[in-house]
Amino acid sequence: MSSLRDLLAPIDQFESRHSGSADSGELAAMLAQVGYESLDALSAAAVPEDIRLPRRLALPEAVGEAAALAELRGLAAQNQVFRSFIGAGYYDCAVPAVIQRNILENPGWYTAYTPYQSEISQGRLEALLNFQTLVSELTALDIANASMLDEGTAAAEAMMMCHRIKLGGRSDAARFFVSEQCHPQTIEVVRTRAAPLGVEVVVGDHRSFEFGGAEGGGAVPAIVGVLVQYPDTRGSIHDYEAFFARAHAAGALCVVAADLLALTLLRAPGEFGADVAVGSAQRFGVPMGFGGPHAGYLATRDAHKRQMPGRLVGVSKDAQGQPALRLALGTREQHIRREKATSNICTAQVLLGVMASMYAVYHGPSGLRRIAQRTRLLTQILARGLTALGARVNAEPVFDTLTVGNVAAARVHAAAAARRMNLRQIDAYTVGISLDEVTTLAEVETLLSFFGETPTPAPEAIGALDYPAPHARQSAYLAHEVFNRYHTEHEMLRYIKRLEAKDLSLCHSMISLGSCTMKLNATSEMLPITWPEFARLHPHAPAEQWRGYRALFDNLEQWLAEITGFAAVSLQPNAGSQGEYAGLLAIRAYHRSRGEGEQRRVCLIPTSAHGTNPASAAMCGMQVVPVACDEAGNINLDDLRAKAAAHAAELAALMITYPSTHGVFEPGVREVCEIVHTHGGQVYMDGANMNAQVGLSSPGFIGADVCHLNLHKTFCVPHGGGGPGVGPIGVAAHLAPFLPKDGRKGNPTTMAGVAEGEAVNSGSGAVSAAPFGSASILPISWMYIRMMGADGLRRATQRAILNANYIAKRLEGYFPVLYRGNGGLVAHECILEFRDWKPRGVEVEDVAKRLIDYGYHAPTMSFPVPGTLMIEPTESETRAELDRFCDALIFIHAEMSAVASGEADARDNVLKNAPHTAAVVSASEWSHAYSRESAAYPDAHTRATKFWPAVGRVDNVYGDRNLVCACGGMQPLS
Ligand SMILES: *Cc1c(COP(=O)(O)O)cnc(C)c1O
């Protein structure tokens, strides 16, 4: 190409916006610093020769931002947005515009990371505390967590909780009762989860179910818990009190999957005996999005709080004694408890939980009640009209859903389709209708017209809106000020902005979290997620309405298969942890298909592995056997050989992260795969570190059998302050039949056209409630790959490796780089050693907190090695930003040296007292041995832009000793 032709290339070419700077002078200077001539020379030195991909990825040529958006518009146009009355856990709702623009579409909220550094996360922690308060008050249970991945997995987690509480870790045979009137996808996800644990799921009618079990003579295994839906999936509202009393008498725990909106009018689960409540907060202002992402929820009684899965926000105090929030009871979680963790959930659904909580803040208790009453009134009007037409509908009480019998269903569906409306398909004589927040009286009139001609009953004709006893809600909820103050848009806008301002996000500075890959979440990638063609589809809509989604899934699966070197991909898992679970399930199913399922249960996991690995293996009924690492941070091949041989007959899998969690391209990885294969095991590759592989190598090429990807790491889905995530898995051909069930083949029982309850047991069952998981955020990764193309992706990987090595080079004179691979190079992240400072008076946590004073989020602390920092800059940072970060650490090194030498006081120093709040620095009294200036403005950059932490250092121990997980605890501490 001539240079004149080059000049005509589109201006909005994306790669140079994504990967550091387009300035080739900058690139050359950085390469020189690291000691290489070109990116190719650098990656050839870093990546072991035997795993270097011999060819270019086969992906479509990159296009500019506008062209990619135009192409995606074309796909979106193939989706048809019908009004959906399908229900089954998904309802249309009005996303308040102030929340859509200022949270969902606002990088200040969506680019924040999981709130591990609580001092710079008080905004989202407060919003999550509101979410927990909302859930715990509506369910009338003592404690709720800060979101689950969806309703189906929340129910499955509740089942596992019952199992743990009742059996205390013993693996005795057990049963779990599930009402047949639960949402079908919930039943499926619970079934999938139960199988590897050896729990038998009994699906039936709660009214006629007979508990037997140990108390009935020991003939059948004990029932550890029961699960019912409230209101049930067909719209009926049961009084479960007597059933729960029977369940408790039989030694079972009681779980209710409850609709949060209905609970504003109905007696709360905690008031009729529930031990656990689960569900979805989708209809609280989160788009249906063809199934996700949404915030699931889980609440329980105080007695069971240590058995809860997921993240929990609690109130504590800071160094100045002021109330401060942080994640609580971390000791339940997988990074500490490994295979004994309460669950494998790491990334959850923070952004969606924040949206739902803000919806409740905006409407307040009376607003929510009005939305519920309005929905109920319209449902009653519809019921009356249908009855007049001779149809059979549920008896009172109902809330939003009617099951309409005695009708010619095909004719009704055809009439509805002609008006671009979807009803729920049940059978030839029965249809389901669920109303929602946006239903109008005119729509009810239209709905009635599908069944015959009748005047629409007048609202005045509906006698009683209030539920009779025992169904009526008597208890109050959401009395806290936060739910009663921000009901005008100005107040709401300012509340959202006030919280946002407390949180450090990618809008402020590089967040160099090792293993978590916080790269650019480009605006062009984000724009499509709120297009109605993606946002407003119901996950059970008929297939002809989601042709555009189908094309997008096909593209993305094909591209990800090419990138991972695998034969097939499933997009269903809702996070990396769920991908691990789905991948191990595929391995389990493969062994079973060969008649080896029972004995092959050992999962080898290096001691350096992420905590989700052993936790996921435990969920699949596998026995975790740790494999040692050598002093270079690599898997100890001798130990691996010995363990693989010792367990040859039982070996199911090895889980390996590549490049290793130590940030190094291990040279022996092909051999690792061979050893495992020789002994009949399968190799699971944790793809969290794919940002160092894309275009240079691949799990399939290396010899693994399955891997998960974190689209919220490598493929630009933002972290959302702790979720959403997407954790697709890629598998080699022999595992393809064992992927989670796929909605495209029309086989999930929940899909239109397949009768409910018809079990289709291909694959490993469903691992998420929706067949394509968090479908509505897949356009983000589609855009990324489309705009980067094969060369752009490869160069991004190379640039990520360059950036990490550049940092290692700049800092090695100050802090030793713990692990290195070929040529003394690191991969895409580097671990810096701080342990030797502890005896000299400075802990790694002091460094992390001091970085806040410099305007930075700390890198990953103490994973995978305690007392270290793991820095992953990604390709998206310029040299200027990398330098600023390195300079901050070099300044801090001087501060540390002053403490070590005794020049600074051992206790009263800038490190121990970090971070410094504006209140502290500006207080009339200043009694420290150092200056206010060195506290708050330690370098020139902080003078130009200062990010003030909202609170001082948070006391974690105090919070866990005095656990408070709802808004009431935010009163100033005495
Ligand atoms: C992030 C991560 C996971 C878990 O992914 P989630 O999406 O948070 O569940 C697993 N392994 C490694 C190495 C990770 O970095």
PDB file of C-alpha atoms in Angstrom, residues 95-111 124 127 350-359 492-493 495-497 499-500 526 529-530 718 720:
ATOM      1  CA  VAL A  95     -35.079   1.588  34.003  1.00  0.00           C
ATOM      2  CA  PRO A  96     -35.112   5.086  35.522  1.00  0.00           C
ATOM      3  CA  ALA A  97     -33.197   7.250  33.039  1.00  0.00           C
ATOM      4  CA  VAL A  98     -31.221   8.877  35.832  1.00  0.00           C
ATOM      5  CA  ILE A  99     -29.937   5.418  36.790  1.00  0.00           C
ATOM      6  CA  GLN A 100     -29.353   4.233  33.222  1.00  0.00           C
ATOM      7  CA  ARG A 101     -27.219   7.214  32.302  1.00  0.00           C
ATOM      8  CA  ASN A 102     -25.437   7.802  35.577  1.00  0.00           C
ATOM      9  CA  ILE A 103     -24.745   4.221  36.597  1.00  0.00           C
ATOM     10  CA  LEU A 104     -25.180   1.695  33.792  1.00  0.00           C
ATOM     11  CA  GLU A 105     -23.687   3.986  31.154  1.00  0.00           C
ATOM     12  CA  ASN A 106     -21.201   5.705  33.441  1.00  0.00           C
ATOM     13  CA  PRO A 107     -17.561   4.536  33.569  1.00  0.00           C
ATOM     14  CA  GLY A 108     -17.289   6.093  37.038  1.00  0.00           C
ATOM     15  CA  TRP A 109     -19.448   3.169  38.164  1.00  0.00           C
ATOM     16  CA  TYR A 110     -18.797   0.429  35.661  1.00  0.00           C
ATOM     17  CA  THR A 111     -14.984   0.558  35.536  1.00  0.00           C
ATOM     18  CA  ARG A 124     -20.405   1.212  45.852  1.00  0.00           C
ATOM     19  CA  ALA A 127     -25.030   1.132  47.422  1.00  0.00           C
ATOM     20  CA  VAL A 350     -22.285  -5.628  41.768  1.00  0.00           C
ATOM     21  CA  LEU A 351     -23.257  -3.152  39.041  1.00  0.00           C
ATOM     22  CA  LEU A 352     -26.701  -4.708  38.719  1.00  0.00           C
ATOM     23  CA  GLY A 353     -27.116  -4.870  42.491  1.00  0.00           C
ATOM     24  CA  VAL A 354     -26.214  -1.185  42.626  1.00  0.00           C
ATOM     25  CA  MET A 355     -28.837  -0.418  39.955  1.00  0.00           C
ATOM     26  CA  ALA A 356     -31.522  -2.390  41.781  1.00  0.00           C
ATOM     27  CA  SER A 357     -30.732  -0.700  45.068  1.00  0.00           C
ATOM     28  CA  MET A 358     -30.855   2.722  43.424  1.00  0.00           C
ATOM     29  CA  TYR A 359     -34.231   1.834  41.926  1.00  0.00           C
ATOM     30  CA  MET A 492     -31.254  11.132  43.080  1.00  0.00           C
ATOM     31  CA  LEU A 493     -28.681  12.478  40.640  1.00  0.00           C
ATOM     32  CA  TYR A 495     -26.866  10.961  45.596  1.00  0.00           C
ATOM     33  CA  ILE A 496     -25.531   8.842  42.725  1.00  0.00           C
ATOM     34  CA  LYS A 497     -22.793  11.372  42.025  1.00  0.00           C
ATOM     35  CA  LEU A 499     -21.341   7.989  45.968  1.00  0.00           C
ATOM     36  CA  GLU A 500     -19.518   7.835  42.645  1.00  0.00           C
ATOM     37  CA  MET A 526     -20.285  -0.219  25.807  1.00  0.00           C
ATOM     38  CA  ILE A 529     -25.624  -2.884  25.613  1.00  0.00           C
ATOM     39  CA  THR A 530     -28.550  -0.531  26.111  1.00  0.00           C
ATOM     40  CA  PRO A 718     -15.889  -3.878  32.637  1.00  0.00           C
ATOM     41  CA  GLY A 720     -18.651  -3.190  37.282  1.00  0.00           C
TER      42      GLY A 720
END
